PDB file of C-alpha atoms and ligand atoms in Angstrom:
ATOM      1  CA  MET A   1      85.655-150.281 -91.609  1.00 53.00           C
ATOM      2  CA  GLN A   2      85.564-153.491 -89.981  1.00 66.00           C
ATOM      3  CA  GLN A   3      89.613-154.688 -88.677  1.00 83.00           C
ATOM      4  CA  ARG A   4      90.781-157.832 -89.617  1.00 94.00           C
ATOM      5  CA  LEU A   5      91.624-160.246 -86.834  1.00 97.00           C
ATOM      6  CA  PRO A   6      95.159-160.530 -86.615  1.00 98.00           C
ATOM      7  CA  LEU A   7      96.070-164.223 -86.342  1.00 98.00           C
ATOM      8  CA  TYR A   8      99.847-165.560 -85.689  1.00 98.00           C
ATOM      9  CA  TYR A   9     100.577-168.630 -87.476  1.00 98.00           C
ATOM     10  CA  HIS A  10     104.197-170.129 -88.515  1.00 98.00           C
ATOM     11  CA  PRO A  11     104.247-174.100 -90.562  1.00 98.00           C
ATOM     12  CA  ILE A  12     106.627-174.827 -88.095  1.00 98.00           C
ATOM     13  CA  TYR A  13     102.991-175.216 -85.528  1.00 98.00           C
ATOM     14  CA  THR A  14     102.823-178.716 -87.535  1.00 98.00           C
ATOM     15  CA  ASP A  15     106.291-178.996 -88.984  1.00 97.00           C
ATOM     16  CA  GLY A  16     107.800-178.947 -85.329  1.00 97.00           C
ATOM     17  CA  ILE A  17     106.452-182.163 -84.266  1.00 97.00           C
ATOM     18  CA  HIS A  18     107.670-185.324 -85.097  1.00 97.00           C
ATOM     19  CA  PRO A  19     106.044-186.924 -88.162  1.00 95.00           C
ATOM     20  CA  ALA A  20     105.225-190.016 -85.459  1.00 95.00           C
ATOM     21  CA  ALA A  21     104.038-188.332 -82.981  1.00 95.00           C
ATOM     22  CA  PRO A  22     100.811-189.480 -82.409  1.00 91.00           C
ATOM     23  CA  PHE A  23      99.692-185.823 -81.744  1.00 94.00           C
ATOM     24  CA  PRO A  24      97.193-184.394 -84.387  1.00 95.00           C
ATOM     25  CA  LYS A  25      99.491-182.003 -85.380  1.00 96.00           C
ATOM     26  CA  GLU A  26      98.237-181.089 -89.090  1.00 97.00           C
ATOM     27  CA  ARG A  27      95.571-179.268 -87.426  1.00 97.00           C
ATOM     28  CA  TYR A  28      97.262-175.979 -87.489  1.00 98.00           C
ATOM     29  CA  GLN A  29      97.640-176.531 -91.256  1.00 98.00           C
ATOM     30  CA  LYS A  30      94.381-177.878 -92.235  1.00 98.00           C
ATOM     31  CA  VAL A  31      92.797-174.409 -90.337  1.00 98.00           C
ATOM     32  CA  HIS A  32      95.263-171.909 -91.962  1.00 98.00           C
ATOM     33  CA  SER A  33      94.587-173.388 -95.319  1.00 98.00           C
ATOM     34  CA  GLY A  34      90.549-173.425 -94.487  1.00 98.00           C
ATOM     35  CA  LEU A  35      90.770-169.684 -93.396  1.00 98.00           C
ATOM     36  CA  ILE A  36      91.983-169.194 -96.758  1.00 98.00           C
ATOM     37  CA  GLN A  37      90.156-171.351 -98.658  1.00 98.00           C
ATOM     38  CA  ARG A  38      86.594-169.630 -97.094  1.00 97.00           C
ATOM     39  CA  HIS A  39      88.459-166.025 -97.318  1.00 96.00           C
ATOM     40  CA  ALA A  40      87.389-165.224 -93.494  1.00 96.00           C
ATOM     41  CA  PRO A  41      88.958-161.770 -92.843  1.00 95.00           C
ATOM     42  CA  VAL A  42      91.615-162.352 -90.819  1.00 97.00           C
ATOM     43  CA  GLU A  43      94.917-160.766 -91.381  1.00 98.00           C
ATOM     44  CA  ILE A  44      97.255-163.593 -91.137  1.00 98.00           C
ATOM     45  CA  ARG A  45     100.922-163.078 -89.598  1.00 98.00           C
ATOM     46  CA  THR A  46     103.829-164.688 -89.046  1.00 98.00           C
ATOM     47  CA  PRO A  47     105.090-164.907 -85.420  1.00 98.00           C
ATOM     48  CA  LEU A  48     109.002-163.671 -84.163  1.00 98.00           C
ATOM     49  CA  PRO A  49     110.665-166.417 -81.469  1.00 98.00           C
ATOM     50  CA  ALA A  50     109.679-165.712 -77.967  1.00 98.00           C
ATOM     51  CA  PRO A  51     112.429-163.789 -76.271  1.00 98.00           C
ATOM     52  CA  LEU A  52     113.974-165.839 -73.300  1.00 98.00           C
ATOM     53  CA  GLU A  53     113.657-163.139 -70.668  1.00 98.00           C
ATOM     54  CA  ALA A  54     109.490-163.268 -71.463  1.00 98.00           C
ATOM     55  CA  ILE A  55     109.359-167.071 -70.891  1.00 98.00           C
ATOM     56  CA  ALA A  56     111.838-166.679 -67.792  1.00 98.00           C
ATOM     57  CA  ALA A  57     109.249-164.153 -66.059  1.00 98.00           C
ATOM     58  CA  VAL A  58     107.079-167.037 -65.432  1.00 98.00           C
ATOM     59  CA  HIS A  59     109.271-170.338 -65.795  1.00 98.00           C
ATOM     60  CA  CYS A  60     112.338-171.571 -63.524  1.00 98.00           C
ATOM     61  CA  PRO A  61     115.692-170.890 -65.300  1.00 98.00           C
ATOM     62  CA  GLU A  62     116.854-174.452 -64.803  1.00 98.00           C
ATOM     63  CA  TYR A  63     113.749-176.039 -66.891  1.00 98.00           C
ATOM     64  CA  ILE A  64     114.457-173.409 -69.099  1.00 98.00           C
ATOM     65  CA  HIS A  65     117.752-174.275 -69.977  1.00 98.00           C
ATOM     66  CA  ARG A  66     117.383-177.682 -69.817  1.00 98.00           C
ATOM     67  CA  PHE A  67     114.469-177.899 -72.526  1.00 98.00           C
ATOM     68  CA  MET A  68     116.683-175.495 -74.621  1.00 98.00           C
ATOM     69  CA  ASN A  69     119.627-177.823 -74.368  1.00 97.00           C
ATOM     70  CA  LEU A  70     117.492-181.338 -75.028  1.00 96.00           C
ATOM     71  CA  SER A  71     118.385-182.555 -71.562  1.00 97.00           C
ATOM     72  CA  LEU A  72     115.439-182.863 -70.180  1.00 97.00           C
ATOM     73  CA  THR A  73     114.583-186.325 -68.965  1.00 97.00           C
ATOM     74  CA  GLU A  74     112.758-189.065 -70.084  1.00 96.00           C
ATOM     75  CA  LYS A  75     110.494-188.872 -67.298  1.00 97.00           C
ATOM     76  CA  GLU A  76     110.216-185.332 -67.885  1.00 97.00           C
ATOM     77  CA  VAL A  77     109.390-185.649 -71.783  1.00 97.00           C
ATOM     78  CA  ARG A  78     106.808-188.693 -71.111  1.00 97.00           C
ATOM     79  CA  ARG A  79     105.186-186.200 -69.028  1.00 97.00           C
ATOM     80  CA  ILE A  80     104.779-183.714 -71.725  1.00 97.00           C
ATOM     81  CA  GLY A  81     104.129-186.269 -74.465  1.00 96.00           C
ATOM     82  CA  LEU A  82     104.993-184.606 -78.551  1.00 94.00           C
ATOM     83  CA  ARG A  83     107.019-187.828 -78.188  1.00 94.00           C
ATOM     84  CA  PRO A  84     109.323-188.607 -80.355  1.00 95.00           C
ATOM     85  CA  TRP A  85     111.271-185.945 -79.158  1.00 95.00           C
ATOM     86  CA  THR A  86     112.721-183.708 -82.076  1.00 95.00           C
ATOM     87  CA  PRO A  87     115.075-180.224 -81.517  1.00 96.00           C
ATOM     88  CA  ALA A  88     112.467-178.669 -83.783  1.00 97.00           C
ATOM     89  CA  LEU A  89     110.207-178.699 -80.954  1.00 98.00           C
ATOM     90  CA  VAL A  90     113.092-175.584 -79.470  1.00 98.00           C
ATOM     91  CA  GLU A  91     112.530-173.654 -82.563  1.00 98.00           C
ATOM     92  CA  ARG A  92     108.380-174.378 -82.310  1.00 98.00           C
ATOM     93  CA  THR A  93     108.001-173.867 -78.901  1.00 98.00           C
ATOM     94  CA  LEU A  94     109.971-170.552 -79.223  1.00 98.00           C
ATOM     95  CA  MET A  95     107.868-169.588 -81.941  1.00 98.00           C
ATOM     96  CA  LEU A  96     104.489-170.862 -80.787  1.00 98.00           C
ATOM     97  CA  THR A  97     105.171-168.524 -77.514  1.00 98.00           C
ATOM     98  CA  GLY A  98     106.005-165.628 -79.637  1.00 98.00           C
ATOM     99  CA  GLY A  99     102.452-166.413 -81.689  1.00 98.00           C
ATOM    100  CA  ALA A 100     100.974-165.824 -78.215  1.00 99.00           C
ATOM    101  CA  LEU A 101     103.470-162.664 -77.533  1.00 98.00           C
ATOM    102  CA  ASN A 102     102.873-160.670 -80.693  1.00 98.00           C
ATOM    103  CA  ALA A 103      99.162-161.261 -80.802  1.00 98.00           C
ATOM    104  CA  LEU A 104      99.286-159.408 -77.152  1.00 98.00           C
ATOM    105  CA  GLU A 105     101.419-156.781 -78.588  1.00 98.00           C
ATOM    106  CA  ALA A 106      98.634-156.393 -81.596  1.00 97.00           C
ATOM    107  CA  LEU A 107      95.907-156.322 -78.975  1.00 98.00           C
ATOM    108  CA  LEU A 108      97.482-153.780 -77.075  1.00 97.00           C
ATOM    109  CA  GLN A 109      99.361-151.357 -79.455  1.00 97.00           C
ATOM    110  CA  GLU A 110      96.949-151.280 -82.332  1.00 96.00           C
ATOM    111  CA  GLY A 111      93.495-150.990 -80.941  1.00 91.00           C
ATOM    112  CA  HIS A 112      92.103-154.046 -81.694  1.00 96.00           C
ATOM    113  CA  ARG A 113      89.758-155.725 -79.397  1.00 97.00           C
ATOM    114  CA  VAL A 114      90.640-159.710 -80.081  1.00 98.00           C
ATOM    115  CA  ALA A 115      93.800-160.529 -81.642  1.00 98.00           C
ATOM    116  CA  ALA A 116      95.118-164.732 -81.865  1.00 98.00           C
ATOM    117  CA  ASN A 117      97.593-167.157 -82.033  1.00 98.00           C
ATOM    118  CA  MET A 118      96.727-170.350 -84.087  1.00 98.00           C
ATOM    119  CA  ALA A 119      98.351-172.405 -81.760  1.00 98.00           C
ATOM    120  CA  GLY A 120      98.645-172.873 -77.701  1.00 98.00           C
ATOM    121  CA  GLY A 121      97.087-172.067 -74.840  1.00 98.00           C
ATOM    122  CA  THR A 122      99.302-174.147 -73.527  1.00 98.00           C
ATOM    123  CA  HIS A 123      97.982-174.422 -69.770  1.00 98.00           C
ATOM    124  CA  HIS A 124      99.269-177.628 -67.898  1.00 98.00           C
ATOM    125  CA  ALA A 125     102.770-176.220 -67.969  1.00 98.00           C
ATOM    126  CA  HIS A 126     103.817-175.074 -64.396  1.00 98.00           C
ATOM    127  CA  ARG A 127     106.927-173.369 -63.790  1.00 98.00           C
ATOM    128  CA  ASP A 128     109.332-176.039 -63.157  1.00 98.00           C
ATOM    129  CA  PHE A 129     107.977-178.768 -65.130  1.00 98.00           C
ATOM    130  CA  GLY A 130     105.762-179.490 -68.733  1.00 98.00           C
ATOM    131  CA  ALA A 131     102.838-181.712 -69.026  1.00 98.00           C
ATOM    132  CA  GLY A 132      99.906-183.216 -70.870  1.00 97.00           C
ATOM    133  CA  TYR A 133     101.681-181.535 -74.548  1.00 97.00           C
ATOM    134  CA  CYS A 134     102.839-178.178 -72.859  1.00 98.00           C
ATOM    135  CA  ILE A 135     106.075-177.152 -72.267  1.00 98.00           C
ATOM    136  CA  PHE A 136     105.895-173.112 -71.724  1.00 98.00           C
ATOM    137  CA  ASN A 137     102.629-171.689 -70.099  1.00 99.00           C
ATOM    138  CA  ASP A 138     101.482-169.212 -73.094  1.00 99.00           C
ATOM    139  CA  ILE A 139      99.034-167.779 -70.956  1.00 99.00           C
ATOM    140  CA  ALA A 140     101.042-167.078 -67.755  1.00 99.00           C
ATOM    141  CA  ILE A 141     103.839-165.923 -69.759  1.00 99.00           C
ATOM    142  CA  CYS A 142     101.158-163.358 -71.922  1.00 99.00           C
ATOM    143  CA  ALA A 143      99.875-162.564 -68.756  1.00 99.00           C
ATOM    144  CA  LYS A 144     103.041-161.396 -66.802  1.00 98.00           C
ATOM    145  CA  ARG A 145     104.167-159.716 -70.179  1.00 98.00           C
ATOM    146  CA  ALA A 146     100.865-157.602 -70.033  1.00 98.00           C
ATOM    147  CA  GLN A 147     101.533-156.246 -66.748  1.00 98.00           C
ATOM    148  CA  SER A 148     105.126-155.413 -67.097  1.00 98.00           C
ATOM    149  CA  HIS A 149     105.029-153.906 -70.668  1.00 98.00           C
ATOM    150  CA  PHE A 150     101.579-152.535 -71.248  1.00 97.00           C
ATOM    151  CA  ASN A 151      99.949-151.322 -67.850  1.00 94.00           C
ATOM    152  CA  ILE A 152      97.691-153.855 -67.441  1.00 98.00           C
ATOM    153  CA  ARG A 153      96.925-154.239 -63.859  1.00 98.00           C
ATOM    154  CA  GLN A 154      94.054-157.169 -63.581  1.00 98.00           C
ATOM    155  CA  VAL A 155      93.654-160.433 -66.042  1.00 98.00           C
ATOM    156  CA  LEU A 156      91.577-162.405 -66.127  1.00 98.00           C
ATOM    157  CA  VAL A 157      91.417-166.029 -67.980  1.00 99.00           C
ATOM    158  CA  VAL A 158      88.555-167.544 -69.135  1.00 99.00           C
ATOM    159  CA  ASP A 159      89.782-171.649 -69.383  1.00 98.00           C
ATOM    160  CA  LEU A 160      87.212-173.731 -71.740  1.00 98.00           C
ATOM    161  CA  ASP A 161      89.273-175.966 -72.566  1.00 98.00           C
ATOM    162  CA  VAL A 162      87.646-179.289 -71.501  1.00 98.00           C
ATOM    163  CA  HIS A 163      90.920-180.347 -69.373  1.00 98.00           C
ATOM    164  CA  GLN A 164      91.680-178.218 -66.582  1.00 98.00           C
ATOM    165  CA  GLY A 165      93.860-175.185 -66.515  1.00 98.00           C
ATOM    166  CA  ASP A 166      96.171-176.841 -63.284  1.00 98.00           C
ATOM    167  CA  GLY A 167      99.359-174.813 -64.914  1.00 98.00           C
ATOM    168  CA  THR A 168      98.035-171.529 -65.163  1.00 98.00           C
ATOM    169  CA  ALA A 169      96.517-172.023 -61.843  1.00 98.00           C
ATOM    170  CA  SER A 170      98.797-172.691 -60.228  1.00 98.00           C
ATOM    171  CA  ILE A 171     101.666-170.343 -61.483  1.00 98.00           C
ATOM    172  CA  PHE A 172      98.647-167.812 -59.807  1.00 98.00           C
ATOM    173  CA  ALA A 173      97.763-169.731 -56.690  1.00 98.00           C
ATOM    174  CA  ASN A 174      99.405-166.716 -54.906  1.00 96.00           C
ATOM    175  CA  ASP A 175      98.783-163.828 -57.384  1.00 98.00           C
ATOM    176  CA  ASN A 176      95.615-161.888 -57.033  1.00 97.00           C
ATOM    177  CA  THR A 177      96.342-159.559 -60.427  1.00 98.00           C
ATOM    178  CA  VAL A 178      95.436-162.727 -62.341  1.00 98.00           C
ATOM    179  CA  PHE A 179      92.235-164.568 -61.704  1.00 98.00           C
ATOM    180  CA  THR A 180      91.939-167.894 -63.024  1.00 98.00           C
ATOM    181  CA  PHE A 181      88.221-168.809 -64.140  1.00 98.00           C
ATOM    182  CA  SER A 182      88.579-172.500 -65.539  1.00 98.00           C
ATOM    183  CA  MET A 183      84.945-174.916 -66.479  1.00 98.00           C
ATOM    184  CA  HIS A 184      86.094-178.365 -67.484  1.00 98.00           C
ATOM    185  CA  CYS A 185      85.004-181.808 -67.209  1.00 97.00           C
ATOM    186  CA  ASP A 186      85.609-183.227 -63.983  1.00 96.00           C
ATOM    187  CA  ALA A 187      86.517-186.571 -64.758  1.00 94.00           C
ATOM    188  CA  ASN A 188      89.378-185.905 -67.192  1.00 94.00           C
ATOM    189  CA  PHE A 189      92.591-185.061 -67.540  1.00 95.00           C
ATOM    190  CA  PRO A 190      94.462-183.336 -65.320  1.00 95.00           C
ATOM    191  CA  PHE A 191      93.289-185.860 -62.620  1.00 88.00           C
ATOM    192  CA  ARG A 192      95.122-184.409 -59.409  1.00 90.00           C
ATOM    193  CA  LYS A 193      93.861-180.717 -60.397  1.00 94.00           C
ATOM    194  CA  THR A 194      94.787-177.764 -58.856  1.00 95.00           C
ATOM    195  CA  THR A 195      92.687-174.991 -57.714  1.00 97.00           C
ATOM    196  CA  SER A 196      92.054-171.969 -59.559  1.00 98.00           C
ATOM    197  CA  ASP A 197      90.476-169.145 -58.583  1.00 98.00           C
ATOM    198  CA  LEU A 198      87.021-170.375 -59.719  1.00 98.00           C
ATOM    199  CA  ASP A 199      86.875-173.894 -60.869  1.00 98.00           C
ATOM    200  CA  VAL A 200      83.477-175.019 -62.753  1.00 98.00           C
ATOM    201  CA  GLY A 201      84.020-179.097 -62.947  1.00 98.00           C
ATOM    202  CA  LEU A 202      80.944-180.522 -65.050  1.00 98.00           C
ATOM    203  CA  PRO A 203      80.112-184.372 -65.158  1.00 98.00           C
ATOM    204  CA  LYS A 204      81.087-186.398 -68.582  1.00 97.00           C
ATOM    205  CA  GLY A 205      78.754-186.096 -71.384  1.00 98.00           C
ATOM    206  CA  THR A 206      77.420-182.723 -70.718  1.00 98.00           C
ATOM    207  CA  THR A 207      75.530-181.388 -73.695  1.00 98.00           C
ATOM    208  CA  ASP A 208      74.837-178.200 -75.159  1.00 98.00           C
ATOM    209  CA  GLY A 209      71.791-176.625 -72.359  1.00 98.00           C
ATOM    210  CA  LEU A 210      73.784-177.706 -69.308  1.00 98.00           C
ATOM    211  CA  TYR A 211      77.211-176.445 -70.814  1.00 98.00           C
ATOM    212  CA  LEU A 212      75.662-172.963 -71.903  1.00 98.00           C
ATOM    213  CA  GLU A 213      73.750-172.369 -68.461  1.00 98.00           C
ATOM    214  CA  THR A 214      76.466-172.806 -66.682  1.00 98.00           C
ATOM    215  CA  LEU A 215      78.911-170.883 -68.359  1.00 98.00           C
ATOM    216  CA  HIS A 216      76.587-167.690 -68.692  1.00 98.00           C
ATOM    217  CA  THR A 217      75.734-167.700 -64.730  1.00 97.00           C
ATOM    218  CA  HIS A 218      79.800-168.093 -63.958  1.00 98.00           C
ATOM    219  CA  LEU A 219      80.741-165.348 -66.330  1.00 97.00           C
ATOM    220  CA  GLY A 220      77.656-163.142 -65.193  1.00 95.00           C
ATOM    221  CA  SER A 221      79.425-163.156 -61.760  1.00 96.00           C
ATOM    222  CA  LEU A 222      83.391-162.398 -63.019  1.00 98.00           C
ATOM    223  CA  VAL A 223      82.293-158.835 -63.776  1.00 97.00           C
ATOM    224  CA  HIS A 224      83.080-158.624 -60.751  1.00 97.00           C
ATOM    225  CA  VAL A 225      86.613-159.191 -61.207  1.00 97.00           C
ATOM    226  CA  GLN A 226      87.193-156.291 -62.916  1.00 97.00           C
ATOM    227  CA  PRO A 227      89.826-156.981 -65.399  1.00 98.00           C
ATOM    228  CA  ASP A 228      91.683-154.630 -68.134  1.00 98.00           C
ATOM    229  CA  LEU A 229      91.960-157.542 -69.900  1.00 98.00           C
ATOM    230  CA  VAL A 230      90.961-161.295 -70.880  1.00 98.00           C
ATOM    231  CA  PHE A 231      92.373-164.267 -71.876  1.00 99.00           C
ATOM    232  CA  PHE A 232      90.373-166.726 -73.546  1.00 99.00           C
ATOM    233  CA  GLN A 233      91.278-170.283 -73.627  1.00 98.00           C
ATOM    234  CA  ALA A 234      89.176-171.843 -76.377  1.00 98.00           C
ATOM    235  CA  GLY A 235      90.166-175.286 -76.717  1.00 98.00           C
ATOM    236  CA  VAL A 236      87.420-177.165 -78.818  1.00 98.00           C
ATOM    237  CA  ASP A 237      87.653-180.431 -76.988  1.00 98.00           C
ATOM    238  CA  PRO A 238      84.552-180.183 -75.786  1.00 98.00           C
ATOM    239  CA  LEU A 239      83.348-181.317 -78.926  1.00 98.00           C
ATOM    240  CA  GLN A 240      81.091-184.606 -79.200  1.00 98.00           C
ATOM    241  CA  GLU A 241      83.265-185.410 -81.798  1.00 97.00           C
ATOM    242  CA  ASP A 242      86.752-185.419 -79.751  1.00 97.00           C
ATOM    243  CA  HIS A 243      88.902-188.622 -78.916  1.00 95.00           C
ATOM    244  CA  LEU A 244      89.803-186.702 -75.362  1.00 96.00           C
ATOM    245  CA  GLY A 245      87.107-184.867 -74.494  1.00 96.00           C
ATOM    246  CA  ARG A 246      84.174-186.560 -72.647  1.00 96.00           C
ATOM    247  CA  PHE A 247      81.556-183.707 -72.968  1.00 98.00           C
ATOM    248  CA  ASN A 248      79.102-183.765 -75.940  1.00 98.00           C
ATOM    249  CA  LEU A 249      78.530-179.937 -77.463  1.00 98.00           C
ATOM    250  CA  SER A 250      77.885-179.790 -80.634  1.00 98.00           C
ATOM    251  CA  GLN A 251      79.669-177.478 -83.012  1.00 98.00           C
ATOM    252  CA  GLU A 252      76.207-174.691 -82.946  1.00 98.00           C
ATOM    253  CA  GLY A 253      76.830-175.216 -78.721  1.00 98.00           C
ATOM    254  CA  LEU A 254      81.081-174.320 -79.051  1.00 98.00           C
ATOM    255  CA  MET A 255      80.147-171.062 -81.013  1.00 98.00           C
ATOM    256  CA  GLU A 256      77.171-170.279 -78.579  1.00 98.00           C
ATOM    257  CA  ARG A 257      80.008-170.920 -76.422  1.00 98.00           C
ATOM    258  CA  ASN A 258      83.062-168.787 -78.130  1.00 98.00           C
ATOM    259  CA  LYS A 259      80.108-165.618 -78.757  1.00 98.00           C
ATOM    260  CA  ALA A 260      79.118-165.453 -75.104  1.00 98.00           C
ATOM    261  CA  VAL A 261      82.632-165.152 -74.048  1.00 98.00           C
ATOM    262  CA  LEU A 262      83.583-162.347 -77.026  1.00 98.00           C
ATOM    263  CA  ASP A 263      80.176-160.863 -76.078  1.00 98.00           C
ATOM    264  CA  PHE A 264      81.388-160.541 -72.177  1.00 98.00           C
ATOM    265  CA  ALA A 265      84.774-158.997 -73.050  1.00 98.00           C
ATOM    266  CA  ARG A 266      83.127-156.787 -75.963  1.00 98.00           C
ATOM    267  CA  ASP A 267      80.218-155.275 -73.255  1.00 98.00           C
ATOM    268  CA  LEU A 268      82.949-154.796 -70.898  1.00 97.00           C
ATOM    269  CA  ASP A 269      84.961-152.689 -73.374  1.00 97.00           C
ATOM    270  CA  ILE A 270      88.077-154.789 -72.575  1.00 98.00           C
ATOM    271  CA  PRO A 271      90.350-156.365 -75.015  1.00 98.00           C
ATOM    272  CA  CYS A 272      90.490-160.476 -75.637  1.00 98.00           C
ATOM    273  CA  LEU A 273      93.496-162.506 -76.708  1.00 98.00           C
ATOM    274  CA  VAL A 274      92.618-165.963 -77.760  1.00 98.00           C
ATOM    275  CA  PHE A 275      94.799-168.869 -77.801  1.00 98.00           C
ATOM    276  CA  MET A 276      93.706-172.310 -79.690  1.00 97.00           C
ATOM    277  CA  GLY A 277      93.869-174.574 -77.152  1.00 97.00           C
ATOM    278  CA  GLY A 278      92.777-178.366 -77.557  1.00 97.00           C
ATOM    279  CA  GLY A 279      91.001-180.777 -80.428  1.00 97.00           C
ATOM    280  CA  TYR A 280      91.148-184.575 -80.815  1.00 97.00           C
ATOM    281  CA  ALA A 281      88.167-185.158 -83.116  1.00 97.00           C
ATOM    282  CA  ARG A 282      88.959-188.784 -84.977  1.00 94.00           C
ATOM    283  CA  PRO A 283      88.524-187.431 -87.910  1.00 95.00           C
ATOM    284  CA  ILE A 284      90.802-184.270 -87.222  1.00 97.00           C
ATOM    285  CA  GLU A 285      88.189-182.318 -89.564  1.00 98.00           C
ATOM    286  CA  HIS A 286      85.283-181.961 -86.827  1.00 98.00           C
ATOM    287  CA  THR A 287      88.376-179.845 -84.942  1.00 98.00           C
ATOM    288  CA  VAL A 288      89.234-178.159 -87.871  1.00 98.00           C
ATOM    289  CA  GLU A 289      85.766-176.896 -88.208  1.00 98.00           C
ATOM    290  CA  ALA A 290      85.489-175.960 -84.543  1.00 98.00           C
ATOM    291  CA  PHE A 291      88.972-173.573 -84.644  1.00 98.00           C
ATOM    292  CA  ILE A 292      87.526-172.163 -88.526  1.00 98.00           C
ATOM    293  CA  ASN A 293      84.248-171.508 -87.037  1.00 98.00           C
ATOM    294  CA  LEU A 294      86.116-169.466 -83.684  1.00 98.00           C
ATOM    295  CA  PHE A 295      88.450-167.613 -85.543  1.00 98.00           C
ATOM    296  CA  THR A 296      85.701-166.560 -88.447  1.00 98.00           C
ATOM    297  CA  GLN A 297      83.794-165.359 -85.244  1.00 98.00           C
ATOM    298  CA  CYS A 298      86.770-163.757 -83.809  1.00 98.00           C
ATOM    299  CA  SER A 299      86.976-161.577 -86.735  1.00 97.00           C
ATOM    300  CA  THR A 300      83.586-160.141 -86.205  1.00 96.00           C
ATOM    301  CA  TYR A 301      84.722-158.565 -82.883  1.00 97.00           C
ATOM    302  CA  ALA A 302      88.157-157.722 -84.079  1.00 94.00           C
TER     303      ALA A 302
HETATM  304 ZN1   ZN B   1      92.147-180.098 -73.596  1.00 62.86          ZN
END
């Protein structure tokens, strides 16, 4: 019998961001209600907050401490965004990171092929600072956890958000047990990129054809990494309607992209953990539609 996709969600994903913050926080709520309305075969689960020790396996203790105590500097907060800052961001960040860790546990303990968190993919967070809406790097935290608690040797990060996964790349720069692959828009944030194990920068205006051809070529080469686990940062900001993306992918193109990664993991017979990533379309409905498509696709592999 088909298993339902374990998909972690908490209302604080939306409510933990200040109402006046110019971040499309309602996307979480809208994706959640859209999946329910359409009877998508997902099992929505409530996460537990992440244990600090899991975060400390990646981030510098001083940075964690100052974030938890609301004592980041104005400059640090500006680099992260999500302003005006609110104490609820602490609980939100722990819950969002917990959602990723809980999805990892569901994936590795319950025999699913795919599990997901309806937030996160916070790939711009570095070891000792946050940036670009990212506070702690849930991808890195899950990679470390998979290796320390679940006997996973090699992790492959497939980061297809339109922005480069600079934080993840820097955290694992000297660690060959986590292979970082980022395919992104060259002329986009972060403008000073760090070096992933494989970076593929495509020009602005890239459309479905070039994008999918390039992706298939590189995914083919990644078989040699021999991963035990795939992490998919599935940001939908390559969408043509995205406000921050600069790519011109269609909804169908994004679905082909998702299928390519999910097929890759299935064909290698390895589990795949899906992180939500960015999405900033105007109106937000395009982003919501793309995420509903993503999680519905994931459910057919679960
Ligand atoms: Zn992005």
